[in-house]
Amino acid sequence: MSDIEIGRAKRARRAYTFDDIAIVPSRRTRDPQDVSVSWTIDAFTFEMPVLAAPMDSVVSPETAIAIGRLGGLGVLDLEGVWTRYDDPEPVLAEIRALPQAETTRRLQEIYAEPIKPELVTQRLAEIRAAGVPVAGALSPQRTAELSDTVVGAGVDLFVIRGTTVSAEHVSKTTEPLNLKKFIYELDVPVIVGGASTYTAALHLMRTGAAGVLVGFGGGAASTTRTSLGIHAPMASAVADVAGARRDYLDESGGRYVHVIADGGLGTSGDVVKAISMGADAVMLGSILARAEEAPGAGWHWGAEAHHEELPRGHRVEVGTVAPLERVLFGPSSAADGRTNVIGALRRSMATTGYSDLKEFQRVEVVVAPYTRS
């Protein structure tokens, strides 16, 4: 792809968002009920390629269980209110009711409460007792401190999630997490990210990760582009990381690393396009935050919103549209792509003639920008 000249001293590569692309029906069609949207990672098979994002507005132990029973994977934020407070409900109610002008400062105070390892164990045990797969997420900064507690509690999948995660973090003051050594010594599969470029993803794949999260500051509650000037248009980012997966498959002699789109997924159409770009699964935040069961009750925020030094997100109102099951499987009573997400994925795959997710990654796409009304 040729570069674009911004000025005489700087050239740039053109990158695309999900809004910039569209899928083109170009072959046979199928019945939606004949399409498989199941996803397998390591020893676990899920009925849908959906992970619920580890955000306090999206996943509680109760919603993790509900998502697991519906065929997905709920990932609990192990640095959230669930592991800082014995009873997080009053805290969540306060966050939802905060005046906008006070939100950031008060979030910083709420999340300054220390994490209690015994609560990490307790929350994960609640999920395990329900008989669904157990997943928890830590930031790279907290992984070394809390990983023994998390693994001891019995997680099935371990997620290391940050705004961006590097396999080669350099620090003059602290000992960085050695991802390759850490993953090698664990007995559970690790999903790590975010990454937004071919090179960064390839390095993460070489650490032994089972999956790589793709995204950087693209979520509905993120202000990373405003705060840091950093942004990764998701269609190009997913395609680039899928390219790294292909090359690593050859390099490693057949080891397949899953690509999981994480960010910029506000509608069912975005989910469809993420898979078409090469994602194996998606991590959903705002879409699931709109469910009636979501802890945020129509409000949505992430860890970036309460950073103690440089907040890069805020609490946003996303509203409540339907129960969780209807958000995922319908029926839908609106044409805005906010409900029946999996039904829309099935319909798109059927309309273009593909029977499973791996096949659908080969669907024809075009660049066709539009402005959402």
GROMACS .gro file of C-alpha atoms in nm:
model
  373
    1MET     CA    1   0.000   0.000   0.000
    2SER     CA    2   0.143   0.338  -0.097
    3ASP     CA    3   0.198   0.604   0.167
    4ILE     CA    4   0.015   0.935   0.181
    5GLU     CA    5   0.223   1.250   0.201
    6ILE     CA    6   0.111   1.461   0.496
    7GLY     CA    7   0.388   1.713   0.443
    8ARG     CA    8   0.742   1.711   0.307
    9ALA     CA    9   0.881   1.561   0.628
   10LYS     CA   10   0.613   1.305   0.705
   11ARG     CA   11   0.433   1.027   0.522
   12ALA     CA   12   0.159   0.804   0.660
   13ARG     CA   13  -0.016   0.477   0.581
   14ARG     CA   14  -0.389   0.489   0.513
   15ALA     CA   15  -0.583   0.286   0.770
   16TYR     CA   16  -0.951   0.196   0.785
   17THR     CA   17  -1.219   0.181   1.053
   18PHE     CA   18  -1.511  -0.060   1.050
   19ASP     CA   19  -1.724   0.225   0.914
   20ASP     CA   20  -1.494   0.247   0.611
   21ILE     CA   21  -1.557  -0.105   0.488
   22ALA     CA   22  -1.853  -0.318   0.379
   23ILE     CA   23  -1.904  -0.687   0.304
   24VAL     CA   24  -2.007  -0.795  -0.044
   25PRO     CA   25  -2.232  -1.097  -0.111
   26SER     CA   26  -2.054  -1.276  -0.393
   27ARG     CA   27  -2.133  -1.647  -0.382
   28ARG     CA   28  -2.401  -1.894  -0.271
   29THR     CA   29  -2.642  -1.822   0.013
   30ARG     CA   30  -2.743  -2.038   0.308
   31ASP     CA   31  -3.011  -2.061   0.571
   32PRO     CA   32  -2.902  -1.877   0.891
   33GLN     CA   33  -2.984  -2.181   1.107
   34ASP     CA   34  -2.728  -2.384   0.909
   35VAL     CA   35  -2.442  -2.149   1.000
   36SER     CA   36  -2.203  -2.229   1.288
   37VAL     CA   37  -2.074  -1.943   1.503
   38SER     CA   38  -1.896  -2.164   1.756
   39TRP     CA   39  -1.541  -2.081   1.859
   40THR     CA   40  -1.273  -2.304   2.011
   41ILE     CA   41  -0.963  -2.183   2.197
   42ASP     CA   42  -0.732  -2.432   2.363
   43ALA     CA   43  -0.955  -2.698   2.524
   44PHE     CA   44  -1.264  -2.477   2.539
   45THR     CA   45  -1.543  -2.453   2.284
   46PHE     CA   46  -1.795  -2.169   2.301
   47GLU     CA   47  -2.127  -2.151   2.121
   48MET     CA   48  -2.059  -1.793   2.015
   49PRO     CA   49  -1.736  -1.597   1.955
   50VAL     CA   50  -1.802  -1.344   2.231
   51LEU     CA   51  -1.598  -1.246   2.534
   52ALA     CA   52  -1.749  -0.989   2.769
   53ALA     CA   53  -1.496  -0.715   2.836
   54PRO     CA   54  -1.345  -0.700   3.187
   55MET     CA   55  -1.509  -0.371   3.280
   56ASP     CA   56  -1.712  -0.306   3.594
   57SER     CA   57  -2.000  -0.166   3.388
   58VAL     CA   58  -2.021  -0.490   3.190
   59VAL     CA   59  -1.916  -0.793   3.397
   60SER     CA   60  -2.005  -0.891   3.751
   61PRO     CA   61  -1.984  -1.248   3.878
   62GLU     CA   62  -2.357  -1.276   3.802
   63THR     CA   63  -2.329  -1.151   3.445
   64ALA     CA   64  -2.019  -1.365   3.385
   65ILE     CA   65  -2.231  -1.664   3.480
   66ALA     CA   66  -2.520  -1.551   3.260
   67ILE     CA   67  -2.291  -1.499   2.960
   68GLY     CA   68  -2.131  -1.837   3.019
   69ARG     CA   69  -2.471  -2.006   3.022
   70LEU     CA   70  -2.557  -1.833   2.694
   71GLY     CA   71  -2.246  -1.979   2.532
   72GLY     CA   72  -1.990  -1.699   2.565
   73LEU     CA   73  -1.714  -1.609   2.809
   74GLY     CA   74  -1.748  -1.342   3.076
   75VAL     CA   75  -1.412  -1.196   3.181
   76LEU     CA   76  -1.410  -1.042   3.529
   77ASP     CA   77  -1.193  -0.737   3.598
   78LEU     CA   78  -0.981  -0.852   3.891
   79GLU     CA   79  -0.883  -0.493   3.964
   80GLY     CA   80  -1.239  -0.365   3.975
   81VAL     CA   81  -1.490  -0.293   4.249
   82TRP     CA   82  -1.565  -0.664   4.284
   83THR     CA   83  -1.219  -0.728   4.430
   84ARG     CA   84  -1.188  -0.400   4.624
   85TYR     CA   85  -1.520  -0.395   4.810
   86ASP     CA   86  -1.704  -0.667   5.003
   87ASP     CA   87  -2.033  -0.517   4.883
   88PRO     CA   88  -1.979  -0.332   4.554
   89GLU     CA   89  -2.348  -0.255   4.490
   90PRO     CA   90  -2.354   0.077   4.681
   91VAL     CA   91  -2.034   0.178   4.502
   92LEU     CA   92  -2.182   0.100   4.162
   93ALA     CA   93  -2.498   0.293   4.253
   94GLU     CA   94  -2.285   0.593   4.347
   95ILE     CA   95  -2.091   0.579   4.019
   96ARG     CA   96  -2.412   0.569   3.820
   97ALA     CA   97  -2.550   0.873   4.006
   98LEU     CA   98  -2.239   1.093   3.996
   99PRO     CA   99  -2.272   1.442   3.845
  100GLN     CA  100  -2.065   1.456   3.527
  101ALA     CA  101  -1.830   1.724   3.663
  102GLU     CA  102  -1.736   1.506   3.962
  103THR     CA  103  -1.710   1.170   3.790
  104THR     CA  104  -1.338   1.143   3.714
  105ARG     CA  105  -1.219   1.263   4.054
  106ARG     CA  106  -1.459   1.035   4.241
  107LEU     CA  107  -1.372   0.734   4.024
  108GLN     CA  108  -1.006   0.788   4.111
  109GLU     CA  109  -1.096   0.784   4.481
  110ILE     CA  110  -1.318   0.475   4.453
  111TYR     CA  111  -1.054   0.274   4.268
  112ALA     CA  112  -0.781   0.379   4.511
  113GLU     CA  113  -0.923   0.123   4.755
  114PRO     CA  114  -0.671  -0.165   4.776
  115ILE     CA  115  -0.740  -0.493   4.596
  116LYS     CA  116  -0.813  -0.773   4.843
  117PRO     CA  117  -0.670  -1.111   4.731
  118GLU     CA  118  -0.936  -1.298   4.928
  119LEU     CA  119  -1.205  -1.125   4.721
  120VAL     CA  120  -1.028  -1.230   4.400
  121THR     CA  121  -1.055  -1.590   4.516
  122GLN     CA  122  -1.415  -1.548   4.630
  123ARG     CA  123  -1.543  -1.386   4.308
  124LEU     CA  124  -1.382  -1.644   4.084
  125ALA     CA  125  -1.516  -1.922   4.304
  126GLU     CA  126  -1.869  -1.784   4.259
  127ILE     CA  127  -1.833  -1.816   3.882
  128ARG     CA  128  -1.679  -2.162   3.900
  129ALA     CA  129  -1.958  -2.286   4.126
  130ALA     CA  130  -2.206  -2.211   3.846
  131GLY     CA  131  -2.032  -2.458   3.617
  132VAL     CA  132  -1.925  -2.214   3.343
  133PRO     CA  133  -1.572  -2.138   3.218
  134VAL     CA  134  -1.388  -1.894   3.446
  135ALA     CA  135  -1.181  -1.603   3.314
  136GLY     CA  136  -1.025  -1.307   3.492
  137ALA     CA  137  -0.822  -1.012   3.370
  138LEU     CA  138  -0.530  -0.822   3.518
  139SER     CA  139  -0.328  -0.531   3.385
  140PRO     CA  140   0.040  -0.598   3.307
  141GLN     CA  141   0.132  -0.387   3.612
  142ARG     CA  142  -0.064  -0.612   3.851
  143THR     CA  143  -0.004  -0.950   3.689
  144ALA     CA  144   0.309  -1.051   3.879
  145GLU     CA  145   0.156  -0.941   4.211
  146LEU     CA  146  -0.177  -1.124   4.180
  147SER     CA  147  -0.123  -1.405   3.929
  148ASP     CA  148  -0.062  -1.673   4.193
  149THR     CA  149  -0.389  -1.582   4.363
  150VAL     CA  150  -0.577  -1.589   4.033
  151VAL     CA  151  -0.434  -1.920   3.916
  152GLY     CA  152  -0.483  -2.069   4.261
  153ALA     CA  153  -0.849  -1.972   4.244
  154GLY     CA  154  -0.885  -2.187   3.934
  155VAL     CA  155  -0.923  -1.976   3.624
  156ASP     CA  156  -0.967  -2.153   3.292
  157LEU     CA  157  -0.837  -1.861   3.086
  158PHE     CA  158  -0.611  -1.580   3.207
  159VAL     CA  159  -0.637  -1.240   3.039
  160ILE     CA  160  -0.363  -0.976   3.055
  161ARG     CA  161  -0.526  -0.660   2.922
  162GLY     CA  162  -0.400  -0.305   2.898
  163THR     CA  163  -0.443  -0.009   2.669
  164THR     CA  164  -0.141  -0.148   2.491
  165VAL     CA  165   0.074  -0.444   2.591
  166SER     CA  166   0.425  -0.495   2.462
  167ALA     CA  167   0.639  -0.806   2.466
  168GLU     CA  168   0.940  -0.578   2.505
  169HIS     CA  169   0.851  -0.323   2.774
  170VAL     CA  170   1.158  -0.125   2.883
  171SER     CA  171   1.187   0.044   3.222
  172LYS     CA  172   1.475   0.208   3.409
  173THR     CA  173   1.298   0.193   3.746
  174THR     CA  174   1.100  -0.131   3.765
  175GLU     CA  175   1.142  -0.491   3.658
  176PRO     CA  176   0.902  -0.539   3.366
  177LEU     CA  177   0.681  -0.845   3.334
  178ASN     CA  178   0.859  -1.112   3.133
  179LEU     CA  179   0.561  -1.229   2.931
  180LYS     CA  180   0.733  -1.524   2.768
  181LYS     CA  181   0.859  -1.664   3.100
  182PHE     CA  182   0.528  -1.592   3.273
  183ILE     CA  183   0.315  -1.763   3.009
  184TYR     CA  184   0.552  -2.060   2.987
  185GLU     CA  185   0.522  -2.123   3.360
  186LEU     CA  186   0.141  -2.105   3.371
  187ASP     CA  187  -0.083  -2.408   3.337
  188VAL     CA  188  -0.368  -2.211   3.177
  189PRO     CA  189  -0.399  -2.044   2.835
  190VAL     CA  190  -0.329  -1.670   2.832
  191ILE     CA  191  -0.493  -1.403   2.618
  192VAL     CA  192  -0.292  -1.083   2.601
  193GLY     CA  193  -0.330  -0.737   2.451
  194GLY     CA  194  -0.401  -0.484   2.324
  195ALA     CA  195  -0.194  -0.476   2.013
  196SER     CA  196  -0.267  -0.283   1.698
  197THR     CA  197   0.019  -0.354   1.458
  198TYR     CA  198   0.162  -0.655   1.279
  199THR     CA  199   0.498  -0.634   1.458
  200ALA     CA  200   0.359  -0.588   1.809
  201ALA     CA  201   0.117  -0.877   1.761
  202LEU     CA  202   0.385  -1.107   1.619
  203HIS     CA  203   0.603  -1.044   1.925
  204LEU     CA  204   0.311  -1.122   2.156
  205MET     CA  205   0.242  -1.444   1.966
  206ARG     CA  206   0.603  -1.547   2.019
  207THR     CA  207   0.554  -1.528   2.396
  208GLY     CA  208   0.325  -1.830   2.380
  209ALA     CA  209  -0.005  -1.647   2.416
  210ALA     CA  210  -0.314  -1.841   2.312
  211GLY     CA  211  -0.485  -1.526   2.189
  212VAL     CA  212  -0.406  -1.162   2.113
  213LEU     CA  213  -0.648  -0.877   2.181
  214VAL     CA  214  -0.657  -0.620   1.901
  215GLY     CA  215  -0.738  -0.260   1.980
  216PHE     CA  216  -0.605   0.062   2.123
  217GLY     CA  217  -0.831   0.330   2.263
  218GLY     CA  218  -1.121   0.258   2.034
  219GLY     CA  219  -1.396   0.191   2.285
  220ALA     CA  220  -1.702   0.403   2.352
  221ALA     CA  221  -1.572   0.513   2.693
  222SER     CA  222  -1.214   0.585   2.580
  223THR     CA  223  -1.055   0.924   2.522
  224THR     CA  224  -0.710   0.790   2.437
  225ARG     CA  225  -0.706   0.966   2.102
  226THR     CA  226  -0.795   1.296   2.268
  227SER     CA  227  -0.556   1.250   2.561
  228LEU     CA  228  -0.254   1.089   2.394
  229GLY     CA  229  -0.315   1.140   2.023
  230ILE     CA  230  -0.298   0.763   1.974
  231HIS     CA  231  -0.560   0.566   1.783
  232ALA     CA  232  -0.571   0.245   1.579
  233PRO     CA  233  -0.847   0.223   1.315
  234MET     CA  234  -0.987  -0.119   1.386
  235ALA     CA  235  -1.045  -0.269   1.041
  236SER     CA  236  -0.679  -0.222   0.949
  237ALA     CA  237  -0.558  -0.325   1.295
  238VAL     CA  238  -0.747  -0.655   1.289
  239ALA     CA  239  -0.632  -0.730   0.934
  240ASP     CA  240  -0.270  -0.654   1.027
  241VAL     CA  241  -0.281  -0.880   1.333
  242ALA     CA  242  -0.450  -1.153   1.130
  243GLY     CA  243  -0.153  -1.125   0.895
  244ALA     CA  244   0.080  -1.176   1.190
  245ARG     CA  245  -0.121  -1.484   1.289
  246ARG     CA  246  -0.079  -1.627   0.938
  247ASP     CA  247   0.295  -1.568   0.934
  248TYR     CA  248   0.342  -1.696   1.289
  249LEU     CA  249   0.154  -2.012   1.192
  250ASP     CA  250   0.425  -2.079   0.933
  251GLU     CA  251   0.709  -1.964   1.158
  252SER     CA  252   0.603  -2.186   1.449
  253GLY     CA  253   0.527  -2.493   1.242
  254GLY     CA  254   0.151  -2.482   1.289
  255ARG     CA  255   0.076  -2.306   1.618
  256TYR     CA  256  -0.248  -2.108   1.580
  257VAL     CA  257  -0.293  -1.793   1.790
  258HIS     CA  258  -0.644  -1.651   1.811
  259VAL     CA  259  -0.713  -1.291   1.711
  260ILE     CA  260  -0.974  -1.120   1.928
  261ALA     CA  261  -1.106  -0.777   1.826
  262ASP     CA  262  -1.135  -0.552   2.132
  263GLY     CA  263  -1.265  -0.200   2.072
  264GLY     CA  264  -1.468  -0.005   1.822
  265LEU     CA  265  -1.749  -0.262   1.835
  266GLY     CA  266  -2.064  -0.061   1.891
  267THR     CA  267  -2.312  -0.249   1.672
  268SER     CA  268  -2.375  -0.594   1.530
  269GLY     CA  269  -2.240  -0.471   1.196
  270ASP     CA  270  -1.906  -0.391   1.362
  271VAL     CA  271  -1.892  -0.745   1.501
  272VAL     CA  272  -1.957  -0.888   1.155
  273LYS     CA  273  -1.684  -0.673   1.001
  274ALA     CA  274  -1.434  -0.768   1.272
  275ILE     CA  275  -1.475  -1.136   1.185
  276SER     CA  276  -1.452  -1.055   0.813
  277MET     CA  277  -1.119  -0.881   0.875
  278GLY     CA  278  -0.978  -1.196   1.032
  279ALA     CA  279  -1.086  -1.195   1.398
  280ASP     CA  280  -1.166  -1.531   1.553
  281ALA     CA  281  -1.376  -1.372   1.828
  282VAL     CA  282  -1.474  -1.034   1.968
  283MET     CA  283  -1.451  -0.878   2.314
  284LEU     CA  284  -1.762  -0.666   2.370
  285GLY     CA  285  -1.798  -0.371   2.605
  286SER     CA  286  -2.060  -0.111   2.520
  287ILE     CA  287  -2.288  -0.359   2.340
  288LEU     CA  288  -2.320  -0.568   2.656
  289ALA     CA  289  -2.327  -0.262   2.883
  290ARG     CA  290  -2.669  -0.189   2.729
  291ALA     CA  291  -2.815  -0.513   2.865
  292GLU     CA  292  -3.062  -0.486   3.151
  293GLU     CA  293  -2.846  -0.713   3.370
  294ALA     CA  294  -2.526  -0.510   3.319
  295PRO     CA  295  -2.381  -0.371   3.646
  296GLY     CA  296  -2.357  -0.023   3.494
  297ALA     CA  297  -2.735  -0.007   3.443
  298GLY     CA  298  -2.700   0.199   3.127
  299TRP     CA  299  -2.368   0.364   3.219
  300HIS     CA  300  -2.033   0.248   3.088
  301TRP     CA  301  -1.671   0.309   3.195
  302GLY     CA  302  -1.334   0.139   3.183
  303ALA     CA  303  -1.010   0.133   3.377
  304GLU     CA  304  -0.873   0.424   3.175
  305ALA     CA  305  -1.138   0.650   3.330
  306HIS     CA  306  -0.987   0.630   3.680
  307HIS     CA  307  -0.612   0.631   3.613
  308GLU     CA  308  -0.452   0.805   3.907
  309GLU     CA  309  -0.230   1.034   3.698
  310LEU     CA  310  -0.370   1.060   3.345
  311PRO     CA  311  -0.731   0.950   3.294
  312ARG     CA  312  -0.792   0.848   2.932
  313GLY     CA  313  -1.160   0.768   2.945
  314HIS     CA  314  -1.486   0.875   3.099
  315ARG     CA  315  -1.819   0.743   3.214
  316VAL     CA  316  -2.068   0.750   2.927
  317GLU     CA  317  -2.439   0.684   2.916
  318VAL     CA  318  -2.516   0.404   2.671
  319GLY     CA  319  -2.870   0.335   2.786
  320THR     CA  320  -3.048   0.006   2.845
  321VAL     CA  321  -3.205  -0.164   2.545
  322ALA     CA  322  -3.301  -0.523   2.633
  323PRO     CA  323  -3.224  -0.827   2.850
  324LEU     CA  324  -2.885  -0.985   2.786
  325GLU     CA  325  -3.028  -1.278   2.593
  326ARG     CA  326  -3.210  -1.045   2.354
  327VAL     CA  327  -2.901  -0.829   2.309
  328LEU     CA  328  -2.717  -1.138   2.192
  329PHE     CA  329  -2.985  -1.353   2.029
  330GLY     CA  330  -3.291  -1.135   1.975
  331PRO     CA  331  -3.558  -1.096   1.876
  332SER     CA  332  -3.484  -0.735   1.797
  333SER     CA  333  -3.745  -0.460   1.793
  334ALA     CA  334  -3.513  -0.196   1.644
  335ALA     CA  335  -3.304  -0.170   1.328
  336ASP     CA  336  -3.001  -0.003   1.486
  337GLY     CA  337  -2.770  -0.304   1.533
  338ARG     CA  338  -2.781  -0.292   1.913
  339THR     CA  339  -2.972  -0.617   1.968
  340ASN     CA  340  -2.960  -0.970   1.822
  341VAL     CA  341  -2.588  -0.940   1.763
  342ILE     CA  342  -2.533  -1.312   1.704
  343GLY     CA  343  -2.842  -1.331   1.483
  344ALA     CA  344  -2.693  -1.055   1.267
  345LEU     CA  345  -2.364  -1.243   1.243
  346ARG     CA  346  -2.548  -1.557   1.136
  347ARG     CA  347  -2.750  -1.362   0.881
  348SER     CA  348  -2.441  -1.200   0.727
  349MET     CA  349  -2.260  -1.532   0.705
  350ALA     CA  350  -2.566  -1.695   0.548
  351THR     CA  351  -2.618  -1.409   0.302
  352THR     CA  352  -2.260  -1.443   0.179
  353GLY     CA  353  -2.268  -1.821   0.177
  354TYR     CA  354  -2.020  -1.911   0.451
  355SER     CA  355  -2.087  -2.191   0.698
  356ASP     CA  356  -1.840  -2.114   0.979
  357LEU     CA  357  -1.624  -1.835   1.116
  358LYS     CA  358  -1.297  -1.949   0.960
  359GLU     CA  359  -1.459  -1.954   0.617
  360PHE     CA  360  -1.617  -1.614   0.674
  361GLN     CA  361  -1.275  -1.458   0.727
  362ARG     CA  362  -1.229  -1.497   0.351
  363VAL     CA  363  -1.539  -1.295   0.257
  364GLU     CA  364  -1.499  -1.018  -0.001
  365VAL     CA  365  -1.494  -0.664   0.138
  366VAL     CA  366  -1.487  -0.320  -0.021
  367VAL     CA  367  -1.389   0.025   0.100
  368ALA     CA  368  -1.719   0.208   0.124
  369PRO     CA  369  -1.712   0.486   0.389
  370TYR     CA  370  -2.036   0.618   0.530
  371THR     CA  371  -2.154   0.844   0.810
  372ARG     CA  372  -2.384   0.693   1.069
  373SER     CA  373  -2.714   0.872   1.105
   0.00000   0.00000   0.00000
